């Protein structure tokens, strides 16, 4: 029997930071479907934002983030992020983070899109790698119990309170209850709902689906970030740090086309603006083989190898381009989910006992568009806050749930898994998953319209009906990754439905949600969050006001 005071699902930066924040007299468990250092945070490249320079300020960070969010971010949550970020960077440094240095030996900072100050701290272009390994060391020091390669299939809810999870041990096939007084979901993003994405195969929106099925609303799911620079045909991210270090974008005519779209900020406008510009250039025939070009040659070999070593390698290996000698072919691609499990500023969800942090959550820092470098900072600030608050809640509770409730939950999940493993005939899971990815890309992409989205919703409903009829070829119980694919597909089809319904309903263009039939922002009707609830008959939508404390809505220009 597994019992903890606090259980954290997810061992990326948000989950590990949450675990480290739980005081040592409490028992903490951390559960991850992959080894912690393989969590997707390890792929983060360009850096993490904090106003650590004395000539910068948290107020300026706040302003940039609110403007970047197209005024949909909640300003109380953003203020906490910006005020607490410098202290968290110092805490990471004290733990041993080897941030790149400036000429004076201080923490170096680079430009990132939408920032009014070079505010992004970094470890070359491998920031996530450095921080994940750092926090894994802290997790070991904290002596947390790590359930590595365990897949969470459901939350345990006892009398309206979350009291643990049911999880499948991939190695042994065991299905067990892991009981806890408080649970933190830190399960990362959903990029794989789309056919091509910068995200790894593990980013399937599981935590969002777990919460959604337990009645917790998903907030602002229509806001999917398309990153301006992903490597031709692969979806591999080319960090914004490349433009932050001085890289240019140009089209087939050799024009720095950002001049037309964002004459002041140019390549360092916010991501939604640069992505739409690149997309428009390609669509209007000024692309080069379906791409535009990113040029960093003028930075010179030494700087490229010092500041952007990973970009150098990725370009050479995956596009056959040496960026010291030639421009890199890039195209906009799916990258990040601004939306997620709705939480308050302590990471608490509407389900007592359940918290969420990191990319799976929506405390609403990013609103309609995230600024690069703010996601990593969110994992640290809000991971810490969610871990602390979950610990406080756990301290006030005498016992975790009864064994009987846990046993019932395990029996339900065992029946679900047995159904998947039972012999039957039908189509393979991958067929439905690929079709879903294509529908999302074609109907809920960079530019959207009511007609295309309504058609997309119809196609998704048809796909949803096919999911239970799909079959596994591997019926074994040990390390059955096809079974995990099936469970992930169930998560993704739920999440895709929430994205589709939320996007179709929002009849305006704001941040990353750009509609050809409603091309302008409509504050009178849409300065509000979308909340999506799962019901037996489909998605139910409602709204929630945006928290505006300091910066009234204004037109966004770069
Ligand atoms: C290529 C790339 C580069 C990026 N670069 C930057 C950057 O430079 N700066 C920046 O600010 N942002 C960046 N981002 C975004 C940022 O990296 C992510 O938003 C952030 O790292 C997410 O961290 P997380 O802890 O929320 O989730 P993750 O790191 O994705 O961790 C999720 C965890 O949940 C676990 N999990 C998921 N489902 C289950 C389940 N069912 N059962 C058990 N465990 C589960 C996983 O095993 C994993 O441990 C980048 C994103 C990508 C894709």
PDB file of C-alpha atoms in Angstrom, residues 325-549:
ATOM      1  CA  UNK A 325      27.608  29.132 -43.511  1.00  0.00           C
ATOM      2  CA  UNK A 326      23.931  29.201 -44.552  1.00  0.00           C
ATOM      3  CA  UNK A 327      20.487  30.355 -43.316  1.00  0.00           C
ATOM      4  CA  UNK A 328      18.240  27.834 -41.566  1.00  0.00           C
ATOM      5  CA  UNK A 329      14.866  26.954 -43.213  1.00  0.00           C
ATOM      6  CA  UNK A 330      12.117  27.367 -40.625  1.00  0.00           C
ATOM      7  CA  UNK A 331       8.344  27.339 -40.405  1.00  0.00           C
ATOM      8  CA  UNK A 332       5.862  28.118 -37.572  1.00  0.00           C
ATOM      9  CA  UNK A 333       4.755  25.075 -35.547  1.00  0.00           C
ATOM     10  CA  UNK A 334       2.641  24.004 -32.559  1.00  0.00           C
ATOM     11  CA  UNK A 335       4.602  24.576 -29.370  1.00  0.00           C
ATOM     12  CA  UNK A 336       2.734  25.355 -26.157  1.00  0.00           C
ATOM     13  CA  UNK A 337      -0.658  25.417 -24.478  1.00  0.00           C
ATOM     14  CA  UNK A 338      -1.552  28.682 -22.772  1.00  0.00           C
ATOM     15  CA  UNK A 339      -4.664  27.013 -21.397  1.00  0.00           C
ATOM     16  CA  UNK A 340      -4.965  24.198 -18.897  1.00  0.00           C
ATOM     17  CA  UNK A 341      -6.417  23.185 -15.538  1.00  0.00           C
ATOM     18  CA  UNK A 342      -7.908  26.319 -13.976  1.00  0.00           C
ATOM     19  CA  UNK A 343      -6.167  27.182 -10.702  1.00  0.00           C
ATOM     20  CA  UNK A 344      -5.950  30.029  -8.247  1.00  0.00           C
ATOM     21  CA  UNK A 345      -2.669  31.763  -7.344  1.00  0.00           C
ATOM     22  CA  UNK A 346      -1.779  28.923  -4.946  1.00  0.00           C
ATOM     23  CA  UNK A 347      -2.236  26.257  -7.579  1.00  0.00           C
ATOM     24  CA  UNK A 348      -5.549  25.099  -6.047  1.00  0.00           C
ATOM     25  CA  UNK A 349      -8.212  23.792  -8.426  1.00  0.00           C
ATOM     26  CA  UNK A 350     -11.968  23.718  -7.896  1.00  0.00           C
ATOM     27  CA  UNK A 351     -11.640  20.135  -6.578  1.00  0.00           C
ATOM     28  CA  UNK A 352     -10.543  20.270  -2.920  1.00  0.00           C
ATOM     29  CA  UNK A 353      -7.236  18.452  -2.391  1.00  0.00           C
ATOM     30  CA  UNK A 354      -6.212  18.839  -6.042  1.00  0.00           C
ATOM     31  CA  UNK A 355      -3.541  21.321  -7.168  1.00  0.00           C
ATOM     32  CA  UNK A 356      -1.896  21.913 -10.536  1.00  0.00           C
ATOM     33  CA  UNK A 357       1.236  23.705 -11.744  1.00  0.00           C
ATOM     34  CA  UNK A 358       3.367  24.127 -14.851  1.00  0.00           C
ATOM     35  CA  UNK A 359       2.177  23.753 -18.412  1.00  0.00           C
ATOM     36  CA  UNK A 360      -0.793  21.532 -17.499  1.00  0.00           C
ATOM     37  CA  UNK A 361      -2.194  24.364 -15.357  1.00  0.00           C
ATOM     38  CA  UNK A 362      -3.738  27.705 -16.223  1.00  0.00           C
ATOM     39  CA  UNK A 363      -3.195  30.167 -13.396  1.00  0.00           C
ATOM     40  CA  UNK A 364      -3.327  32.540 -16.329  1.00  0.00           C
ATOM     41  CA  UNK A 365       0.089  34.076 -16.633  1.00  0.00           C
ATOM     42  CA  UNK A 366       0.116  33.795 -20.414  1.00  0.00           C
ATOM     43  CA  UNK A 367      -3.439  34.721 -21.342  1.00  0.00           C
ATOM     44  CA  UNK A 368      -3.813  34.611 -25.118  1.00  0.00           C
ATOM     45  CA  UNK A 369      -0.095  34.442 -25.901  1.00  0.00           C
ATOM     46  CA  UNK A 370       2.932  33.372 -23.848  1.00  0.00           C
ATOM     47  CA  UNK A 371       6.208  35.247 -23.936  1.00  0.00           C
ATOM     48  CA  UNK A 372       9.230  33.002 -24.435  1.00  0.00           C
ATOM     49  CA  UNK A 373      11.086  32.401 -21.155  1.00  0.00           C
ATOM     50  CA  UNK A 374       7.968  32.793 -19.005  1.00  0.00           C
ATOM     51  CA  UNK A 375       6.979  29.105 -19.061  1.00  0.00           C
ATOM     52  CA  UNK A 376      10.121  27.952 -17.300  1.00  0.00           C
ATOM     53  CA  UNK A 377       9.717  30.726 -14.743  1.00  0.00           C
ATOM     54  CA  UNK A 378       6.117  29.664 -14.204  1.00  0.00           C
ATOM     55  CA  UNK A 379       7.185  26.058 -13.513  1.00  0.00           C
ATOM     56  CA  UNK A 380       9.543  27.280 -10.795  1.00  0.00           C
ATOM     57  CA  UNK A 381       7.428  30.000  -9.138  1.00  0.00           C
ATOM     58  CA  UNK A 382       4.087  28.224  -9.337  1.00  0.00           C
ATOM     59  CA  UNK A 383       5.561  24.733  -8.822  1.00  0.00           C
ATOM     60  CA  UNK A 384       6.995  26.004  -5.539  1.00  0.00           C
ATOM     61  CA  UNK A 385       3.750  27.725  -4.547  1.00  0.00           C
ATOM     62  CA  UNK A 386       1.574  24.688  -5.371  1.00  0.00           C
ATOM     63  CA  UNK A 387       3.913  22.345  -3.449  1.00  0.00           C
ATOM     64  CA  UNK A 388       3.869  24.628  -0.388  1.00  0.00           C
ATOM     65  CA  UNK A 389       0.106  25.062  -0.378  1.00  0.00           C
ATOM     66  CA  UNK A 390      -0.517  21.329  -0.919  1.00  0.00           C
ATOM     67  CA  UNK A 391       1.760  20.667   2.070  1.00  0.00           C
ATOM     68  CA  UNK A 392      -0.188  23.141   4.228  1.00  0.00           C
ATOM     69  CA  UNK A 393      -3.452  21.448   3.289  1.00  0.00           C
ATOM     70  CA  UNK A 394      -1.986  17.997   3.974  1.00  0.00           C
ATOM     71  CA  UNK A 395      -0.823  19.079   7.422  1.00  0.00           C
ATOM     72  CA  UNK A 396      -4.387  19.921   8.378  1.00  0.00           C
ATOM     73  CA  UNK A 397      -5.730  16.449   7.492  1.00  0.00           C
ATOM     74  CA  UNK A 398      -5.596  13.473   9.826  1.00  0.00           C
ATOM     75  CA  UNK A 399      -5.801  10.537   7.458  1.00  0.00           C
ATOM     76  CA  UNK A 400      -5.876   9.939   3.725  1.00  0.00           C
ATOM     77  CA  UNK A 401      -8.811   8.199   2.075  1.00  0.00           C
ATOM     78  CA  UNK A 402     -10.167   4.849   3.225  1.00  0.00           C
ATOM     79  CA  UNK A 403      -8.804   1.699   1.639  1.00  0.00           C
ATOM     80  CA  UNK A 404     -12.317   0.833   0.450  1.00  0.00           C
ATOM     81  CA  UNK A 405     -12.626   3.960  -1.700  1.00  0.00           C
ATOM     82  CA  UNK A 406      -9.149   3.376  -3.101  1.00  0.00           C
ATOM     83  CA  UNK A 407      -9.958  -0.277  -3.870  1.00  0.00           C
ATOM     84  CA  UNK A 408     -13.101   0.733  -5.748  1.00  0.00           C
ATOM     85  CA  UNK A 409     -11.116   3.187  -7.870  1.00  0.00           C
ATOM     86  CA  UNK A 410      -8.500   0.530  -8.617  1.00  0.00           C
ATOM     87  CA  UNK A 411     -11.224  -1.951  -9.634  1.00  0.00           C
ATOM     88  CA  UNK A 412     -12.700   0.592 -12.069  1.00  0.00           C
ATOM     89  CA  UNK A 413      -9.320   1.246 -13.678  1.00  0.00           C
ATOM     90  CA  UNK A 414      -8.472  -2.461 -13.811  1.00  0.00           C
ATOM     91  CA  UNK A 415     -11.731  -3.072 -15.700  1.00  0.00           C
ATOM     92  CA  UNK A 416     -10.857  -0.239 -18.110  1.00  0.00           C
ATOM     93  CA  UNK A 417      -7.425  -1.696 -18.781  1.00  0.00           C
ATOM     94  CA  UNK A 418      -8.752  -5.252 -19.090  1.00  0.00           C
ATOM     95  CA  UNK A 419     -11.174  -3.988 -21.726  1.00  0.00           C
ATOM     96  CA  UNK A 420      -8.288  -2.585 -23.733  1.00  0.00           C
ATOM     97  CA  UNK A 421      -6.340  -5.844 -23.425  1.00  0.00           C
ATOM     98  CA  UNK A 422      -9.284  -8.106 -24.381  1.00  0.00           C
ATOM     99  CA  UNK A 423      -8.983  -9.673 -27.852  1.00  0.00           C
ATOM    100  CA  UNK A 424     -11.123  -8.079 -30.566  1.00  0.00           C
ATOM    101  CA  UNK A 425     -10.762  -6.828 -34.123  1.00  0.00           C
ATOM    102  CA  UNK A 426     -10.740  -3.262 -35.380  1.00  0.00           C
ATOM    103  CA  UNK A 427      -8.451  -0.474 -36.503  1.00  0.00           C
ATOM    104  CA  UNK A 428      -5.110   0.369 -34.875  1.00  0.00           C
ATOM    105  CA  UNK A 429      -4.827   3.235 -32.391  1.00  0.00           C
ATOM    106  CA  UNK A 430      -2.252   5.048 -34.528  1.00  0.00           C
ATOM    107  CA  UNK A 431      -4.742   5.482 -37.376  1.00  0.00           C
ATOM    108  CA  UNK A 432      -7.145   7.468 -35.194  1.00  0.00           C
ATOM    109  CA  UNK A 433      -4.334   9.382 -33.489  1.00  0.00           C
ATOM    110  CA  UNK A 434      -2.858  10.501 -36.806  1.00  0.00           C
ATOM    111  CA  UNK A 435      -6.242  11.564 -38.139  1.00  0.00           C
ATOM    112  CA  UNK A 436      -6.923  13.532 -34.959  1.00  0.00           C
ATOM    113  CA  UNK A 437      -3.559  15.308 -35.308  1.00  0.00           C
ATOM    114  CA  UNK A 438      -4.332  16.223 -38.908  1.00  0.00           C
ATOM    115  CA  UNK A 439      -7.826  17.489 -38.053  1.00  0.00           C
ATOM    116  CA  UNK A 440      -6.371  19.700 -35.315  1.00  0.00           C
ATOM    117  CA  UNK A 441      -3.653  21.044 -37.606  1.00  0.00           C
ATOM    118  CA  UNK A 442      -6.026  21.710 -40.512  1.00  0.00           C
ATOM    119  CA  UNK A 443      -9.025  23.071 -38.620  1.00  0.00           C
ATOM    120  CA  UNK A 444      -7.529  24.670 -35.485  1.00  0.00           C
ATOM    121  CA  UNK A 445      -4.248  26.049 -36.824  1.00  0.00           C
ATOM    122  CA  UNK A 446      -2.647  29.499 -37.008  1.00  0.00           C
ATOM    123  CA  UNK A 447      -5.581  31.051 -38.888  1.00  0.00           C
ATOM    124  CA  UNK A 448      -9.058  29.837 -38.010  1.00  0.00           C
ATOM    125  CA  UNK A 449     -12.593  30.398 -39.249  1.00  0.00           C
ATOM    126  CA  UNK A 450     -16.003  29.421 -37.889  1.00  0.00           C
ATOM    127  CA  UNK A 451     -16.783  27.268 -40.893  1.00  0.00           C
ATOM    128  CA  UNK A 452     -13.501  25.312 -40.744  1.00  0.00           C
ATOM    129  CA  UNK A 453     -13.729  24.885 -36.968  1.00  0.00           C
ATOM    130  CA  UNK A 454     -17.327  23.637 -37.071  1.00  0.00           C
ATOM    131  CA  UNK A 455     -16.305  21.093 -39.690  1.00  0.00           C
ATOM    132  CA  UNK A 456     -13.314  20.173 -37.487  1.00  0.00           C
ATOM    133  CA  UNK A 457     -15.614  19.603 -34.512  1.00  0.00           C
ATOM    134  CA  UNK A 458     -17.760  17.261 -36.616  1.00  0.00           C
ATOM    135  CA  UNK A 459     -14.689  15.271 -37.612  1.00  0.00           C
ATOM    136  CA  UNK A 460     -13.493  15.089 -34.005  1.00  0.00           C
ATOM    137  CA  UNK A 461     -16.877  13.708 -32.860  1.00  0.00           C
ATOM    138  CA  UNK A 462     -16.637  10.989 -35.476  1.00  0.00           C
ATOM    139  CA  UNK A 463     -13.092  10.183 -34.346  1.00  0.00           C
ATOM    140  CA  UNK A 464     -14.140  10.117 -30.689  1.00  0.00           C
ATOM    141  CA  UNK A 465     -16.709   7.421 -31.505  1.00  0.00           C
ATOM    142  CA  UNK A 466     -13.963   5.324 -33.135  1.00  0.00           C
ATOM    143  CA  UNK A 467     -11.583   5.430 -30.134  1.00  0.00           C
ATOM    144  CA  UNK A 468     -13.268   2.664 -28.058  1.00  0.00           C
ATOM    145  CA  UNK A 469     -13.344   0.420 -31.135  1.00  0.00           C
ATOM    146  CA  UNK A 470      -9.592   0.624 -31.773  1.00  0.00           C
ATOM    147  CA  UNK A 471      -7.486  -2.416 -30.909  1.00  0.00           C
ATOM    148  CA  UNK A 472      -4.110  -3.294 -29.457  1.00  0.00           C
ATOM    149  CA  UNK A 473      -1.796  -5.844 -31.013  1.00  0.00           C
ATOM    150  CA  UNK A 474       0.216  -6.184 -27.807  1.00  0.00           C
ATOM    151  CA  UNK A 475      -1.963  -7.770 -25.109  1.00  0.00           C
ATOM    152  CA  UNK A 476       0.832  -8.259 -22.597  1.00  0.00           C
ATOM    153  CA  UNK A 477       0.801  -6.631 -19.176  1.00  0.00           C
ATOM    154  CA  UNK A 478       4.515  -5.827 -18.878  1.00  0.00           C
ATOM    155  CA  UNK A 479       5.817  -2.601 -20.400  1.00  0.00           C
ATOM    156  CA  UNK A 480       2.956  -2.471 -22.863  1.00  0.00           C
ATOM    157  CA  UNK A 481       3.541   0.871 -24.577  1.00  0.00           C
ATOM    158  CA  UNK A 482       0.659   0.255 -26.968  1.00  0.00           C
ATOM    159  CA  UNK A 483      -1.656   0.190 -23.948  1.00  0.00           C
ATOM    160  CA  UNK A 484      -0.173   3.519 -22.848  1.00  0.00           C
ATOM    161  CA  UNK A 485      -0.803   4.847 -26.378  1.00  0.00           C
ATOM    162  CA  UNK A 486      -4.459   3.843 -25.995  1.00  0.00           C
ATOM    163  CA  UNK A 487      -4.827   5.578 -22.630  1.00  0.00           C
ATOM    164  CA  UNK A 488      -3.057   8.652 -24.003  1.00  0.00           C
ATOM    165  CA  UNK A 489      -5.358   8.690 -27.010  1.00  0.00           C
ATOM    166  CA  UNK A 490      -8.342   8.732 -24.641  1.00  0.00           C
ATOM    167  CA  UNK A 491      -6.790  11.777 -22.951  1.00  0.00           C
ATOM    168  CA  UNK A 492      -5.992  13.520 -26.225  1.00  0.00           C
ATOM    169  CA  UNK A 493      -9.421  13.109 -27.770  1.00  0.00           C
ATOM    170  CA  UNK A 494     -10.967  14.686 -24.661  1.00  0.00           C
ATOM    171  CA  UNK A 495      -8.503  17.560 -24.785  1.00  0.00           C
ATOM    172  CA  UNK A 496      -8.958  18.061 -28.525  1.00  0.00           C
ATOM    173  CA  UNK A 497     -12.704  18.389 -27.911  1.00  0.00           C
ATOM    174  CA  UNK A 498     -12.122  21.083 -25.279  1.00  0.00           C
ATOM    175  CA  UNK A 499      -9.777  23.018 -27.598  1.00  0.00           C
ATOM    176  CA  UNK A 500     -12.232  22.779 -30.486  1.00  0.00           C
ATOM    177  CA  UNK A 501     -15.305  23.866 -28.519  1.00  0.00           C
ATOM    178  CA  UNK A 502     -13.469  26.748 -26.825  1.00  0.00           C
ATOM    179  CA  UNK A 503     -11.970  27.972 -30.104  1.00  0.00           C
ATOM    180  CA  UNK A 504     -15.227  27.800 -32.051  1.00  0.00           C
ATOM    181  CA  UNK A 505     -17.063  29.741 -29.365  1.00  0.00           C
ATOM    182  CA  UNK A 506     -14.614  32.674 -29.156  1.00  0.00           C
ATOM    183  CA  UNK A 507     -15.780  35.016 -31.914  1.00  0.00           C
ATOM    184  CA  UNK A 508     -12.826  37.399 -31.901  1.00  0.00           C
ATOM    185  CA  UNK A 509      -9.084  37.400 -32.633  1.00  0.00           C
ATOM    186  CA  UNK A 510      -6.833  37.723 -29.603  1.00  0.00           C
ATOM    187  CA  UNK A 511      -3.208  36.624 -29.229  1.00  0.00           C
ATOM    188  CA  UNK A 512      -2.713  33.173 -30.686  1.00  0.00           C
ATOM    189  CA  UNK A 513      -6.416  32.730 -31.519  1.00  0.00           C
ATOM    190  CA  UNK A 514      -6.673  34.418 -34.930  1.00  0.00           C
ATOM    191  CA  UNK A 515      -9.898  34.177 -36.928  1.00  0.00           C
ATOM    192  CA  UNK A 516     -10.354  35.281 -40.512  1.00  0.00           C
ATOM    193  CA  UNK A 517     -14.102  35.824 -39.905  1.00  0.00           C
ATOM    194  CA  UNK A 518     -13.572  37.861 -36.708  1.00  0.00           C
ATOM    195  CA  UNK A 519     -10.219  39.559 -37.355  1.00  0.00           C
ATOM    196  CA  UNK A 520     -10.189  42.009 -34.430  1.00  0.00           C
ATOM    197  CA  UNK A 521     -10.064  41.857 -30.657  1.00  0.00           C
ATOM    198  CA  UNK A 522     -13.452  42.371 -29.041  1.00  0.00           C
ATOM    199  CA  UNK A 523     -13.007  43.515 -25.437  1.00  0.00           C
ATOM    200  CA  UNK A 524     -16.689  44.377 -25.074  1.00  0.00           C
ATOM    201  CA  UNK A 525     -17.696  40.722 -25.404  1.00  0.00           C
ATOM    202  CA  UNK A 526     -14.549  38.651 -24.982  1.00  0.00           C
ATOM    203  CA  UNK A 527     -12.322  40.162 -22.313  1.00  0.00           C
ATOM    204  CA  UNK A 528     -12.964  36.988 -20.332  1.00  0.00           C
ATOM    205  CA  UNK A 529     -11.589  33.511 -19.792  1.00  0.00           C
ATOM    206  CA  UNK A 530     -13.218  30.460 -21.297  1.00  0.00           C
ATOM    207  CA  UNK A 531     -13.999  27.585 -18.941  1.00  0.00           C
ATOM    208  CA  UNK A 532     -14.673  24.173 -20.492  1.00  0.00           C
ATOM    209  CA  UNK A 533     -16.458  21.484 -18.446  1.00  0.00           C
ATOM    210  CA  UNK A 534     -16.754  17.867 -19.550  1.00  0.00           C
ATOM    211  CA  UNK A 535     -20.281  16.439 -19.580  1.00  0.00           C
ATOM    212  CA  UNK A 536     -21.717  13.160 -20.828  1.00  0.00           C
ATOM    213  CA  UNK A 537     -23.176  14.963 -23.821  1.00  0.00           C
ATOM    214  CA  UNK A 538     -20.131  17.036 -24.761  1.00  0.00           C
ATOM    215  CA  UNK A 539     -18.346  20.185 -23.680  1.00  0.00           C
ATOM    216  CA  UNK A 540     -20.162  22.801 -21.602  1.00  0.00           C
ATOM    217  CA  UNK A 541     -18.642  26.273 -21.776  1.00  0.00           C
ATOM    218  CA  UNK A 542     -18.814  29.195 -19.416  1.00  0.00           C
ATOM    219  CA  UNK A 543     -16.744  32.306 -18.748  1.00  0.00           C
ATOM    220  CA  UNK A 544     -14.799  34.012 -15.966  1.00  0.00           C
ATOM    221  CA  UNK A 545     -13.727  37.670 -15.758  1.00  0.00           C
ATOM    222  CA  UNK A 546     -10.067  38.583 -16.298  1.00  0.00           C
ATOM    223  CA  UNK A 547      -8.342  40.033 -13.214  1.00  0.00           C
ATOM    224  CA  UNK A 548      -7.074  43.506 -14.136  1.00  0.00           C
ATOM    225  CA  UNK A 549      -5.229  45.247 -11.314  1.00  0.00           C
TER     226      UNK A 549
END
